[in-house]
Amino acid sequence: MVDGLGLKAENLVWPQQEGAVVKGISLALEEGEMLGIIGPNGAGKSSLVKLLAGVNQPAHGSVTLGGRISTEYGRREWARHLGYLAQNAPVAWPVTVERVVTLGRLPHQSIHSRLSDKDRQAVLWAMQAANVTALRHRVADQLSGGEQVRVMLARLLAGEPAIILADEPVAALDPAHQLEIMQLLANHARDVGPVAVVLHDLNLALRYCKRLALVVEGRLLMVAETKEVLTSSVLADAYQLDISLLDTKAGEVVICHQRVAR
Ligand SMILES: Nc1ncnc2c1ncn2[C@@H]1O[C@H](COP(=O)(O)OP(=O)(O)OP(=O)(O)O)[C@@H](O)[C@H]1O
């Protein structure tokens, strides 16, 4: 990570002050953490992550990486530090999975350079990490939705970014692959650099994220330790949900929820 200083957003407003979707959010990713971003549909989570990722520029406020404002970075340099996985990112190209994953090396290559051994190793490692090696010769746009998410994650990992921003990466995955990808992201946070992940599954948030940022109507309602956010009163406010935390025999805590009676 650049200077070990991480990613910091201050007072982000988007798309403009009038009718803003993101209404003045400040947030910093801490070293070694996997931050969960939660909140109801339409709250502004994806819009926030696109601002953090530099996909959209704020009307007000700033994003800094290692103390430098995001707009001072060239696109390749930025992409070497920060990997962004968009929500429902479709694989739009009728090329092999291996080719798609290899595109993840672009930030490390000059325009006409050939693949180096390091590039090839990174691609093989990324395919293995995202569990798509068996799919490597398949045509990417013919894969299932869940397989495509894993391919796009492999493409991101091949770029070896320090920071990962992932927008609902597990929404289309079966339970086993959900756990696999969440563990992969948690390992990245522990060993490489911070991860911010948008989640709707509160049980996954509880299990994998030490801190949660709760976004409601374009504002950061709360950013705190996961167990402080996942309480009955906070979730009743944010989602109109009645929740119970249940201790299982295996020692894990599970969230059960139902709509608050109107
Ligand atoms: N380019 C845009 N211009 C104006 N409004 C937008 C734009 N993109 C999204 N919105 C609106 O901003 C609001 C927040 O959308 P966003 O996708 O950020 O929410 P979200 O919290 O990620 O939702 P979900 O959980 O449903 O994915 C929505 O009302 C959406 O219609």
Short mmCIF file of C-alpha atoms and ligand atoms in Angstrom, two decimals:
data_model
loop_
_atom_site.label_atom_id
_atom_site.label_comp_id
_atom_site.label_asym_id
_atom_site.label_seq_id
_atom_site.Cartn_x
_atom_site.Cartn_y
_atom_site.Cartn_z
CA MET A 1 0.00 0.00 0.00
CA VAL A 2 1.21 3.53 -0.76
CA ASP A 3 3.18 4.73 2.31
CA GLY A 4 0.92 2.48 4.40
CA LEU A 5 -1.48 5.41 4.58
CA GLY A 6 -4.47 3.89 2.91
CA LEU A 7 -7.59 5.25 1.33
CA LYS A 8 -9.44 8.19 2.81
CA ALA A 9 -12.62 9.94 1.71
CA GLU A 10 -13.64 13.33 3.02
CA ASN A 11 -17.06 14.89 2.78
CA LEU A 12 -18.01 13.23 -0.52
CA VAL A 13 -21.03 14.68 -2.32
CA TRP A 14 -22.32 13.24 -5.63
CA PRO A 15 -23.57 13.85 -8.31
CA GLN A 16 -24.20 17.44 -7.23
CA GLN A 17 -25.22 19.25 -4.06
CA GLU A 18 -28.82 19.60 -5.21
CA GLY A 19 -30.48 16.18 -5.17
CA ALA A 20 -27.29 14.45 -4.01
CA VAL A 21 -27.24 10.66 -3.78
CA VAL A 22 -24.08 10.68 -1.63
CA LYS A 23 -24.54 13.43 0.94
CA GLY A 24 -21.26 14.28 2.61
CA ILE A 25 -19.65 10.95 3.51
CA SER A 26 -16.23 10.73 5.17
CA LEU A 27 -14.62 7.33 5.59
CA ALA A 28 -11.13 5.86 5.92
CA LEU A 29 -10.03 2.28 5.33
CA GLU A 30 -7.82 1.05 8.14
CA GLU A 31 -4.80 -1.12 7.52
CA GLY A 32 -5.53 -4.86 7.68
CA GLU A 33 -9.28 -4.45 7.83
CA MET A 34 -12.19 -5.77 5.84
CA LEU A 35 -14.82 -3.06 6.09
CA GLY A 36 -18.38 -4.09 5.28
CA ILE A 37 -20.61 -1.47 3.66
CA ILE A 38 -24.25 -2.21 4.36
CA GLY A 39 -27.56 -0.41 3.99
CA PRO A 40 -30.96 -0.68 2.30
CA ASN A 41 -31.48 -0.78 -1.48
CA GLY A 42 -30.91 2.61 -3.06
CA ALA A 43 -29.07 3.97 0.01
CA GLY A 44 -26.04 5.01 -2.06
CA LYS A 45 -23.57 2.16 -1.33
CA SER A 46 -22.58 1.56 -4.97
CA SER A 47 -22.39 5.30 -5.61
CA LEU A 48 -20.07 5.65 -2.61
CA VAL A 49 -17.84 2.78 -3.74
CA LYS A 50 -17.60 4.23 -7.27
CA LEU A 51 -16.37 7.49 -5.73
CA LEU A 52 -13.82 5.64 -3.59
CA ALA A 53 -12.70 3.69 -6.67
CA GLY A 54 -12.27 6.83 -8.80
CA VAL A 55 -14.91 5.64 -11.28
CA ASN A 56 -16.96 8.76 -10.54
CA GLN A 57 -15.62 12.09 -9.31
CA PRO A 58 -17.28 13.85 -6.38
CA ALA A 59 -18.95 17.24 -6.83
CA HIS A 60 -17.51 18.13 -3.42
CA GLY A 61 -14.99 16.45 -1.16
CA SER A 62 -11.97 14.32 -2.01
CA VAL A 63 -10.52 10.83 -2.07
CA THR A 64 -6.87 10.46 -1.15
CA LEU A 65 -4.57 7.48 -1.40
CA GLY A 66 -1.36 7.60 0.56
CA GLY A 67 -2.05 11.29 1.23
CA ARG A 68 -2.26 12.13 -2.51
CA ILE A 69 -5.53 13.21 -4.02
CA SER A 70 -6.96 10.61 -6.41
CA THR A 71 -7.02 12.91 -9.45
CA GLU A 72 -3.21 13.30 -9.26
CA TYR A 73 -2.78 9.63 -10.12
CA GLY A 74 -2.49 8.35 -13.67
CA ARG A 75 -5.02 5.61 -14.50
CA ARG A 76 -2.46 2.81 -14.58
CA GLU A 77 -0.77 3.88 -11.37
CA TRP A 78 -4.15 4.14 -9.65
CA ALA A 79 -5.14 0.69 -10.91
CA ARG A 80 -1.90 -0.83 -9.62
CA HIS A 81 -2.88 0.27 -6.11
CA LEU A 82 -6.62 -0.18 -6.12
CA GLY A 83 -8.82 -2.93 -7.58
CA TYR A 84 -12.55 -2.33 -8.04
CA LEU A 85 -15.11 -5.06 -8.65
CA ALA A 86 -18.35 -3.56 -9.92
CA GLN A 87 -21.79 -4.85 -8.96
CA ASN A 88 -23.07 -7.39 -11.53
CA ALA A 89 -20.00 -6.71 -13.67
CA PRO A 90 -20.78 -8.76 -16.79
CA VAL A 91 -18.03 -10.40 -18.81
CA ALA A 92 -18.74 -8.70 -22.10
CA TRP A 93 -16.14 -10.41 -24.27
CA PRO A 94 -16.34 -13.76 -26.14
CA VAL A 95 -12.75 -14.65 -25.17
CA THR A 96 -11.32 -17.31 -22.89
CA VAL A 97 -11.32 -16.95 -19.12
CA GLU A 98 -7.53 -16.95 -19.13
CA ARG A 99 -7.54 -14.01 -21.57
CA VAL A 100 -9.94 -12.05 -19.36
CA VAL A 101 -7.81 -12.68 -16.28
CA THR A 102 -4.68 -11.70 -18.22
CA LEU A 103 -6.28 -8.30 -18.92
CA GLY A 104 -5.88 -7.70 -15.17
CA ARG A 105 -2.14 -7.31 -15.81
CA LEU A 106 -2.61 -4.24 -18.04
CA PRO A 107 -1.78 -1.72 -15.28
CA HIS A 108 1.65 -3.37 -15.01
CA GLN A 109 2.43 -3.38 -18.73
CA SER A 110 3.46 -0.73 -21.21
CA ILE A 111 1.34 -0.59 -24.36
CA HIS A 112 3.41 -2.93 -26.54
CA SER A 113 5.06 -5.07 -23.89
CA ARG A 114 4.66 -8.85 -23.95
CA LEU A 115 3.65 -10.91 -20.96
CA SER A 116 6.56 -11.44 -18.58
CA ASP A 117 7.05 -14.52 -16.40
CA LYS A 118 5.84 -12.41 -13.47
CA ASP A 119 2.66 -11.57 -15.41
CA ARG A 120 2.04 -15.24 -16.20
CA GLN A 121 2.62 -16.28 -12.59
CA ALA A 122 0.23 -13.60 -11.35
CA VAL A 123 -2.46 -14.78 -13.78
CA LEU A 124 -2.05 -18.44 -12.74
CA TRP A 125 -2.11 -17.50 -9.06
CA ALA A 126 -5.22 -15.29 -9.49
CA MET A 127 -7.12 -18.03 -11.35
CA GLN A 128 -6.28 -20.47 -8.60
CA ALA A 129 -7.21 -18.01 -5.83
CA ALA A 130 -10.62 -17.28 -7.36
CA ASN A 131 -11.10 -20.98 -8.17
CA VAL A 132 -11.47 -20.56 -11.93
CA THR A 133 -8.44 -22.54 -13.14
CA ALA A 134 -10.73 -25.35 -14.31
CA LEU A 135 -12.61 -22.79 -16.44
CA ARG A 136 -9.53 -21.23 -18.01
CA HIS A 137 -10.24 -22.41 -21.58
CA ARG A 138 -13.98 -21.69 -21.47
CA VAL A 139 -15.45 -18.73 -23.35
CA ALA A 140 -16.03 -16.18 -20.59
CA ASP A 141 -19.36 -14.69 -21.73
CA GLN A 142 -20.90 -18.18 -21.82
CA LEU A 143 -20.32 -18.81 -18.12
CA SER A 144 -22.98 -18.66 -15.42
CA GLY A 145 -23.44 -15.43 -13.45
CA GLY A 146 -21.64 -16.82 -10.40
CA GLU A 147 -18.75 -18.16 -12.50
CA GLN A 148 -18.42 -14.76 -14.21
CA VAL A 149 -18.13 -13.00 -10.85
CA ARG A 150 -15.26 -15.31 -9.91
CA VAL A 151 -13.57 -14.63 -13.26
CA MET A 152 -13.85 -10.88 -12.73
CA LEU A 153 -12.45 -11.28 -9.24
CA ALA A 154 -9.54 -13.29 -10.68
CA ARG A 155 -8.95 -10.47 -13.18
CA LEU A 156 -8.84 -7.99 -10.31
CA LEU A 157 -6.46 -10.18 -8.27
CA ALA A 158 -4.14 -10.63 -11.27
CA GLY A 159 -3.45 -6.90 -11.04
CA GLU A 160 -2.13 -7.43 -7.49
CA PRO A 161 -3.76 -4.27 -6.09
CA ALA A 162 -3.08 -3.39 -2.46
CA ILE A 163 -6.64 -2.21 -1.85
CA ILE A 164 -9.79 -4.00 -3.00
CA LEU A 165 -13.23 -2.42 -3.30
CA ALA A 166 -15.86 -5.04 -4.10
CA ASP A 167 -19.51 -4.20 -4.70
CA GLU A 168 -21.72 -7.16 -3.74
CA PRO A 169 -19.15 -9.74 -4.89
CA VAL A 170 -21.02 -12.72 -3.44
CA ALA A 171 -24.63 -11.89 -4.27
CA ALA A 172 -24.73 -14.32 -7.22
CA LEU A 173 -22.71 -17.10 -5.60
CA ASP A 174 -23.85 -20.34 -4.01
CA PRO A 175 -23.18 -20.66 -0.24
CA ALA A 176 -19.92 -22.60 -0.61
CA HIS A 177 -18.49 -20.10 -3.11
CA GLN A 178 -19.72 -17.21 -0.94
CA LEU A 179 -17.63 -18.45 1.96
CA GLU A 180 -14.67 -19.13 -0.31
CA ILE A 181 -14.68 -15.60 -1.76
CA MET A 182 -15.28 -13.92 1.62
CA GLN A 183 -12.34 -15.87 3.06
CA LEU A 184 -10.21 -14.87 0.08
CA LEU A 185 -11.06 -11.20 0.67
CA ALA A 186 -10.42 -11.58 4.42
CA ASN A 187 -7.00 -13.11 3.68
CA HIS A 188 -6.21 -10.21 1.36
CA ALA A 189 -7.14 -7.75 4.11
CA ARG A 190 -4.94 -9.58 6.61
CA ASP A 191 -1.91 -10.14 4.34
CA VAL A 192 -1.92 -7.42 1.67
CA GLY A 193 -4.13 -4.39 2.20
CA PRO A 194 -7.58 -3.23 3.22
CA VAL A 195 -10.80 -4.40 1.61
CA ALA A 196 -14.16 -2.67 1.49
CA VAL A 197 -17.02 -4.93 0.53
CA VAL A 198 -20.68 -4.08 -0.05
CA LEU A 199 -22.90 -6.77 1.42
CA HIS A 200 -26.59 -7.41 1.89
CA ASP A 201 -26.06 -10.63 3.84
CA LEU A 202 -25.77 -9.51 7.46
CA ASN A 203 -24.57 -12.94 8.56
CA LEU A 204 -21.60 -12.70 6.22
CA ALA A 205 -20.98 -9.17 7.49
CA LEU A 206 -21.04 -10.44 11.06
CA ARG A 207 -18.74 -13.33 10.30
CA TYR A 208 -16.08 -11.61 8.20
CA CYS A 209 -16.07 -7.86 8.88
CA LYS A 210 -14.58 -6.28 11.97
CA ARG A 211 -16.13 -2.88 11.15
CA LEU A 212 -19.25 -1.92 9.28
CA ALA A 213 -20.26 1.31 7.57
CA LEU A 214 -24.04 1.66 7.51
CA VAL A 215 -25.30 3.89 4.68
CA VAL A 216 -28.88 5.17 4.78
CA GLU A 217 -30.33 7.72 2.37
CA GLY A 218 -26.92 8.84 1.17
CA ARG A 219 -25.46 9.41 4.61
CA LEU A 220 -23.16 7.37 6.81
CA LEU A 221 -25.53 6.56 9.65
CA MET A 222 -22.83 4.72 11.57
CA VAL A 223 -19.33 3.33 11.15
CA ALA A 224 -18.25 1.17 14.05
CA GLU A 225 -17.29 -2.32 15.20
CA THR A 226 -19.61 -4.86 13.59
CA LYS A 227 -21.34 -5.89 16.81
CA GLU A 228 -22.14 -2.28 17.64
CA VAL A 229 -23.84 -1.83 14.26
CA LEU A 230 -25.71 -5.12 14.14
CA THR A 231 -28.01 -4.40 17.05
CA SER A 232 -31.79 -4.47 17.21
CA SER A 233 -32.18 -0.74 17.57
CA VAL A 234 -29.76 0.25 14.77
CA LEU A 235 -31.20 -2.26 12.29
CA ALA A 236 -34.79 -1.40 13.20
CA ASP A 237 -33.95 2.21 12.31
CA ALA A 238 -32.06 1.47 9.12
CA TYR A 239 -34.06 -1.40 7.63
CA GLN A 240 -37.29 -1.58 9.65
CA LEU A 241 -36.12 -5.02 10.74
CA ASP A 242 -36.60 -6.90 13.97
CA ILE A 243 -33.41 -8.87 14.55
CA SER A 244 -32.27 -11.46 17.03
CA LEU A 245 -28.71 -12.62 17.53
CA LEU A 246 -28.61 -16.36 18.25
CA ASP A 247 -25.61 -18.25 19.64
CA THR A 248 -25.18 -21.58 17.87
CA LYS A 249 -23.74 -24.73 19.37
CA ALA A 250 -20.66 -24.21 17.19
CA GLY A 251 -20.09 -20.93 19.00
CA GLU A 252 -21.02 -18.68 16.09
CA VAL A 253 -23.54 -15.91 16.30
CA VAL A 254 -26.29 -15.95 13.69
CA ILE A 255 -28.70 -13.17 12.83
CA CYS A 256 -32.39 -13.92 12.33
CA HIS A 257 -34.61 -11.13 11.13
CA GLN A 258 -38.17 -10.26 10.26
CA ARG A 259 -40.00 -7.12 9.20
CA VAL A 260 -41.04 -4.81 11.99
CA ALA A 261 -44.83 -4.97 12.29
CA ARG A 262 -46.37 -1.70 11.04
N1 LIG B 1 -25.77 8.25 -12.30
C1 LIG B 1 -26.75 8.51 -11.42
N2 LIG B 1 -27.35 9.72 -11.38
C2 LIG B 1 -28.33 9.99 -10.51
N3 LIG B 1 -28.80 9.10 -9.61
C3 LIG B 1 -28.24 7.88 -9.61
C4 LIG B 1 -27.19 7.51 -10.49
N4 LIG B 1 -26.82 6.24 -10.23
C5 LIG B 1 -27.62 5.82 -9.23
N5 LIG B 1 -28.47 6.78 -8.86
C6 LIG B 1 -29.49 6.72 -7.82
O1 LIG B 1 -28.81 6.82 -6.59
C7 LIG B 1 -29.50 6.05 -5.60
C8 LIG B 1 -28.51 5.14 -4.93
O2 LIG B 1 -28.08 4.15 -5.85
P1 LIG B 1 -26.94 3.11 -5.47
O3 LIG B 1 -26.83 2.16 -6.61
O4 LIG B 1 -25.74 3.84 -5.06
O5 LIG B 1 -27.60 2.42 -4.21
P2 LIG B 1 -27.21 1.07 -3.43
O6 LIG B 1 -27.24 1.39 -1.99
O7 LIG B 1 -25.95 0.51 -3.98
O8 LIG B 1 -28.44 0.16 -3.81
P3 LIG B 1 -28.60 -1.45 -3.98
O9 LIG B 1 -28.48 -2.04 -2.61
O10 LIG B 1 -29.99 -1.56 -4.51
O11 LIG B 1 -27.56 -1.92 -4.95
C9 LIG B 1 -30.63 5.31 -6.31
O12 LIG B 1 -31.82 6.00 -6.07
C10 LIG B 1 -30.22 5.41 -7.78
O13 LIG B 1 -31.36 5.43 -8.60
#
